[in-house]
PDB file of C-alpha atoms and ligand atoms in Angstrom:
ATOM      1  CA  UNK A  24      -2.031  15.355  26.321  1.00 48.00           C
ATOM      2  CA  UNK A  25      -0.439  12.770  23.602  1.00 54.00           C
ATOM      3  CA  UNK A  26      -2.239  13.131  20.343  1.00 72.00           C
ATOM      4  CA  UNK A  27      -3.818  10.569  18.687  1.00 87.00           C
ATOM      5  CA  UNK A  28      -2.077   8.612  16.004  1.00 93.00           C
ATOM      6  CA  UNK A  29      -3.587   8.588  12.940  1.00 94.00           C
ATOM      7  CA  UNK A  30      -1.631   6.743  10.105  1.00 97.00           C
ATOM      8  CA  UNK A  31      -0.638   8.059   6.947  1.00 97.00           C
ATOM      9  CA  UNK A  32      -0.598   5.487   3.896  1.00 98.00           C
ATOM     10  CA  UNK A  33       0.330   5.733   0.535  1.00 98.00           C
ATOM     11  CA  UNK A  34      -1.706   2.976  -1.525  1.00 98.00           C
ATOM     12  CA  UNK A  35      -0.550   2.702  -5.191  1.00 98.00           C
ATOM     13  CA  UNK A  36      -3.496   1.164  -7.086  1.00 98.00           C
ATOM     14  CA  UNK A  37      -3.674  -0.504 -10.032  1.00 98.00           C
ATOM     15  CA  UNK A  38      -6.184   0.595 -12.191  1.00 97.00           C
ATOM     16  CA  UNK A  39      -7.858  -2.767 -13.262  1.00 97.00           C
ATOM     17  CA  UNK A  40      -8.366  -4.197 -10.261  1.00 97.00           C
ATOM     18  CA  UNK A  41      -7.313  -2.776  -7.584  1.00 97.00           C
ATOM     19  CA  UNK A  42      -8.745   0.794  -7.632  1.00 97.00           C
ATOM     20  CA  UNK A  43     -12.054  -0.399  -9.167  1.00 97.00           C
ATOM     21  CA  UNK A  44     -12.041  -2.332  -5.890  1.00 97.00           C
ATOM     22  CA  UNK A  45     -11.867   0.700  -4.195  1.00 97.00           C
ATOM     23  CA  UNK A  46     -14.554   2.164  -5.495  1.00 97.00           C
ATOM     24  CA  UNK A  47     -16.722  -0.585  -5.278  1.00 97.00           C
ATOM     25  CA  UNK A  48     -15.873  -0.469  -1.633  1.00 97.00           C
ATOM     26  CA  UNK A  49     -17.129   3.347  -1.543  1.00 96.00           C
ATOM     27  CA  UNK A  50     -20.311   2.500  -3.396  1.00 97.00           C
ATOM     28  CA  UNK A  51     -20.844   0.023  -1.495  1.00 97.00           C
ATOM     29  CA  UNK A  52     -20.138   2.317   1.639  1.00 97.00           C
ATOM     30  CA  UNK A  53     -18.058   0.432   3.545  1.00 97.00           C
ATOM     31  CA  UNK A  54     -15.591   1.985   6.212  1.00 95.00           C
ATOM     32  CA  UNK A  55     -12.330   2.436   4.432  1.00 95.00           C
ATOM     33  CA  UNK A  56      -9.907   4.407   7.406  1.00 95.00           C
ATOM     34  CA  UNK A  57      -9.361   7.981   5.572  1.00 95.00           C
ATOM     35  CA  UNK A  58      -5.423   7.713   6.507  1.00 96.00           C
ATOM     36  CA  UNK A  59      -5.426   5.838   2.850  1.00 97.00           C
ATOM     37  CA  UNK A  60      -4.306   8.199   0.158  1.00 97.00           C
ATOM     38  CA  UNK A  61      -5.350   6.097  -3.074  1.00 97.00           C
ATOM     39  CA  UNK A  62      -3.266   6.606  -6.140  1.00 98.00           C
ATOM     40  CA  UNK A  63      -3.922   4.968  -9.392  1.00 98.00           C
ATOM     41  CA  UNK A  64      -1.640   3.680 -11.340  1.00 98.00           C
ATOM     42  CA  UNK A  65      -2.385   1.317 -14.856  1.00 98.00           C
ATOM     43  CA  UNK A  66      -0.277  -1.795 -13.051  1.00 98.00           C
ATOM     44  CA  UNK A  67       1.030  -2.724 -10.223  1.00 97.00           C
ATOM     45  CA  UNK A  68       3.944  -3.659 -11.929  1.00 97.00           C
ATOM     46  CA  UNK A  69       4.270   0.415 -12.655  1.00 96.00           C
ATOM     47  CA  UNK A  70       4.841   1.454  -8.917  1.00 96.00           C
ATOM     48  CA  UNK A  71       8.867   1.949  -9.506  1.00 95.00           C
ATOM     49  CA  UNK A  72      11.013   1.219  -6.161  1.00 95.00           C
ATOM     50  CA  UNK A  73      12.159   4.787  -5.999  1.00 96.00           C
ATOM     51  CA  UNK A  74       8.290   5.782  -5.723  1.00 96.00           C
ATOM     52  CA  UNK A  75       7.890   3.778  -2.335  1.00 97.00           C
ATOM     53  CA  UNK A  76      11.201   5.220  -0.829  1.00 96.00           C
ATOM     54  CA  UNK A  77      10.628   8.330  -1.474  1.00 96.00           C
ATOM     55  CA  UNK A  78       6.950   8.289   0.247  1.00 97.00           C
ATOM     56  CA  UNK A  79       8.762   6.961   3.312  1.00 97.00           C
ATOM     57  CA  UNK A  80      11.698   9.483   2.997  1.00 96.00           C
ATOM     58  CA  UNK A  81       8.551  12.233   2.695  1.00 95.00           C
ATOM     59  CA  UNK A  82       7.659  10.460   6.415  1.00 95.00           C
ATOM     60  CA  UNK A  83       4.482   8.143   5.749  1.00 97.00           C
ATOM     61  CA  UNK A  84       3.693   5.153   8.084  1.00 98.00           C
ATOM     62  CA  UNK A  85       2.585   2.818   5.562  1.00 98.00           C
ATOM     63  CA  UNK A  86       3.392   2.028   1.832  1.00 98.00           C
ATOM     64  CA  UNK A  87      -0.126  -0.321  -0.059  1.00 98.00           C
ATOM     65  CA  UNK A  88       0.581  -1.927  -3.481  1.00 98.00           C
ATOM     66  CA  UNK A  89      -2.442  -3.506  -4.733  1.00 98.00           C
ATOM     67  CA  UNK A  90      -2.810  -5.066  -7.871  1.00 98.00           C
ATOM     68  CA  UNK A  91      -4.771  -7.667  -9.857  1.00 98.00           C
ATOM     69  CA  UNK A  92      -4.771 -11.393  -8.541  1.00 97.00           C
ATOM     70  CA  UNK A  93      -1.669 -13.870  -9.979  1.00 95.00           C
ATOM     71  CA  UNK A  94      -3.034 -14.819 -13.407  1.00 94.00           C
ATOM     72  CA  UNK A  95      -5.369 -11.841 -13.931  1.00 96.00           C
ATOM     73  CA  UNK A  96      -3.307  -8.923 -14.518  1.00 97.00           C
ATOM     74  CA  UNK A  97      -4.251  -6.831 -17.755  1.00 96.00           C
ATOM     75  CA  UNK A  98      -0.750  -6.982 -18.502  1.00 96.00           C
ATOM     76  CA  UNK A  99      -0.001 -10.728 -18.215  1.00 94.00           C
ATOM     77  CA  UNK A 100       2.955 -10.414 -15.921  1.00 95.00           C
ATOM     78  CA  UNK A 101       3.064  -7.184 -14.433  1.00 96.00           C
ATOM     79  CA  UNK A 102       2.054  -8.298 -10.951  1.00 95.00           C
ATOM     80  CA  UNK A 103       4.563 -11.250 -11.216  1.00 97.00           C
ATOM     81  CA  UNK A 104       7.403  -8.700 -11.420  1.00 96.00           C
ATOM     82  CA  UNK A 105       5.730  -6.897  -8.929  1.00 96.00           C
ATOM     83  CA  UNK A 106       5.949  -9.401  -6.882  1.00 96.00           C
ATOM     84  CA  UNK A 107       9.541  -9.670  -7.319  1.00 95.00           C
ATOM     85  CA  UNK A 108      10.508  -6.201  -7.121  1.00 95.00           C
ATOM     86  CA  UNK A 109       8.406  -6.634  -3.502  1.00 95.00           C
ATOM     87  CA  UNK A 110      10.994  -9.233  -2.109  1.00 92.00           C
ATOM     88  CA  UNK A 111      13.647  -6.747  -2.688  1.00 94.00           C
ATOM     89  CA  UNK A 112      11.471  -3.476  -1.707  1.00 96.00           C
ATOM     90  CA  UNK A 113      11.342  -5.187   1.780  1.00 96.00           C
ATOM     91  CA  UNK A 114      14.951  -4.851   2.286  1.00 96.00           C
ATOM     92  CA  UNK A 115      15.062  -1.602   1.051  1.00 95.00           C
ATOM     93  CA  UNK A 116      12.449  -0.594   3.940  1.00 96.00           C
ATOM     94  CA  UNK A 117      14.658  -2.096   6.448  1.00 96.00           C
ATOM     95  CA  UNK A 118      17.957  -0.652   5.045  1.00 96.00           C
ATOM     96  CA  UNK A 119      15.329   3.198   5.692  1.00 94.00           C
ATOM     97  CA  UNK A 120      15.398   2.068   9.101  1.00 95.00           C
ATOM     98  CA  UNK A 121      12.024   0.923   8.929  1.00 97.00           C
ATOM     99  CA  UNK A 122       9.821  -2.243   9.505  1.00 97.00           C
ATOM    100  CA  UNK A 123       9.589  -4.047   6.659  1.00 96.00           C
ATOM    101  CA  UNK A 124       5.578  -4.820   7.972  1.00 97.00           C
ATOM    102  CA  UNK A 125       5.074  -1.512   6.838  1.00 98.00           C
ATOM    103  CA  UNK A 126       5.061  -2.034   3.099  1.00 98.00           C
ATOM    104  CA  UNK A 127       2.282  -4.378   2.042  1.00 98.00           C
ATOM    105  CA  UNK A 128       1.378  -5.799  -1.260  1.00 98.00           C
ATOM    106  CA  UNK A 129      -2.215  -7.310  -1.874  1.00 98.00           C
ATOM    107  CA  UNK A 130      -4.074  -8.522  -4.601  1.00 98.00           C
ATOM    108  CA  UNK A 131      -8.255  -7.316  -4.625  1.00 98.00           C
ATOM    109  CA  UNK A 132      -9.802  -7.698  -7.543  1.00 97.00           C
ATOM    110  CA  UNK A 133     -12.500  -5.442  -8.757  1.00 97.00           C
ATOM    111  CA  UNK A 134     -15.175  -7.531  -7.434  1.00 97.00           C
ATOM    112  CA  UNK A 135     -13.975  -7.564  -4.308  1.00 98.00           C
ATOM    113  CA  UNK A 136     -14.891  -4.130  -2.312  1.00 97.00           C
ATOM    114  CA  UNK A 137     -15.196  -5.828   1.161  1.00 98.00           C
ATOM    115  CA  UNK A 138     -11.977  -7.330   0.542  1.00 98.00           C
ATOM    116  CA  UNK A 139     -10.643  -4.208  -0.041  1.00 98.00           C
ATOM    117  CA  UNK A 140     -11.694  -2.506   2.679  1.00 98.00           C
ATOM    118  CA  UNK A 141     -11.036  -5.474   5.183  1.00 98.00           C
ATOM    119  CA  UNK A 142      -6.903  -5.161   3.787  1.00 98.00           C
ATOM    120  CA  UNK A 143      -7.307  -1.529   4.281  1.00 98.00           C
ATOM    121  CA  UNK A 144      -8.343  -1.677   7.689  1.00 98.00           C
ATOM    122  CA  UNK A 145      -6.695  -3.980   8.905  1.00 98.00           C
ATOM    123  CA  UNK A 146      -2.518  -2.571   7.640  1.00 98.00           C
ATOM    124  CA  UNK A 147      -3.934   0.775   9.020  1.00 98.00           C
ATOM    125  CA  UNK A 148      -4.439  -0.962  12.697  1.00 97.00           C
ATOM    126  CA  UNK A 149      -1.213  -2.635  12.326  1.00 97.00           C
ATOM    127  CA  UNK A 150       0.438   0.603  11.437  1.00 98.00           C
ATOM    128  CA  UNK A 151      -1.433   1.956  14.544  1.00 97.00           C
ATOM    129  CA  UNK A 152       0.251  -0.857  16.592  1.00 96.00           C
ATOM    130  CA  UNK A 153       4.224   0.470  14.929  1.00 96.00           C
ATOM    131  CA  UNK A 154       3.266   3.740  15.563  1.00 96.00           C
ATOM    132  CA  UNK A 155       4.365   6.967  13.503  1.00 96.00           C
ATOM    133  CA  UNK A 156       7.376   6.264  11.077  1.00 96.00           C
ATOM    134  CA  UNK A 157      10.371   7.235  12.717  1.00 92.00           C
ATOM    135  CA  UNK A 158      11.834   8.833   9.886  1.00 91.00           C
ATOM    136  CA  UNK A 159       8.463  11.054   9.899  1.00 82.00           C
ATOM    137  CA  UNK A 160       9.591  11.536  14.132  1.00 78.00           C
ATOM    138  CA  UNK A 161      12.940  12.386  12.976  1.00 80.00           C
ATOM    139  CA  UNK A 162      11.881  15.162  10.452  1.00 75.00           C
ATOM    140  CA  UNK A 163       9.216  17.011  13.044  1.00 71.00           C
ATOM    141  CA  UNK A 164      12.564  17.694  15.458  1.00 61.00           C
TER     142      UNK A 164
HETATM  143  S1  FES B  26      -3.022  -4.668 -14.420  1.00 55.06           S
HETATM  144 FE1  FES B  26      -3.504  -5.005 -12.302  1.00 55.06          FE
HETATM  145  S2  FES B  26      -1.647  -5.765 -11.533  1.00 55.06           S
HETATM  146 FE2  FES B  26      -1.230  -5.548 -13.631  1.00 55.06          FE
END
């Protein structure tokens, strides 16, 4: 009997917005999928290229960069060159051989714990939908 997918996802998390968003979700106990592994970082301008690659190189089904809404980042611009770098990151995914639908950026403020757990939910059903990584298939022969 075929086991039952269950996503793995990387979510890089800024700290000001982002992650607090994430824990407001928690305290506010709503159902955040536990295929998320949260890690903070101070910006989401922070999360370098070779960061995401590597987590899908390592075999994970899903890549989350979260960060502040346009115009509220703690550092002015960070999520504007995050933003940018995103564009580019897309093409990177497809050069792994991937879906580029598998890297998402969002912006959830710190206020906003249902919205966090609604963008959380719903990339880890679409990553049900794609199915495991296939570089992650590749590495289990
Ligand atoms: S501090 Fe949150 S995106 Fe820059």
């Amino acid at each position: 009997m075929a086991e039952k997918f269950e996503p793995r996802i990387v979510g890089f998390l800024c700290n000001w917005c982002s992650y607090a968003g994430a824990d407001l979700a928690g305290t506010s106990k709503l159902k955040v999928p536990a295929s998320l592994m949260p890690i903070r970082v101070m910006c989401s301008s922070r999360v370098d290229p070779v960061l995401v690659e590597t987590a899908f190189l390592q075999g994970v089904d899903g890549v989350l960069v979260a960060g502040c809404h346009p115009g509220d980042c703690h550092y002015d611009e960070g999520n504007y060159y995050a933003r940018r770098r995103f564009a580019v990151l897309k093409k990177v995914v497809e050069c792994l051989g991937l879906e580029s639908d598998r890297l998402r950026l969002s912006w959830v403020s710190a206020s906003e714990g249902k919205r966090f757990a609604d963008v959380v939910n719903e990339f880890n059903e679409k990553i049900k939908e794609m199915g495991p990584s296939p570089i992650k298939e590749k590495k289990s022969l």
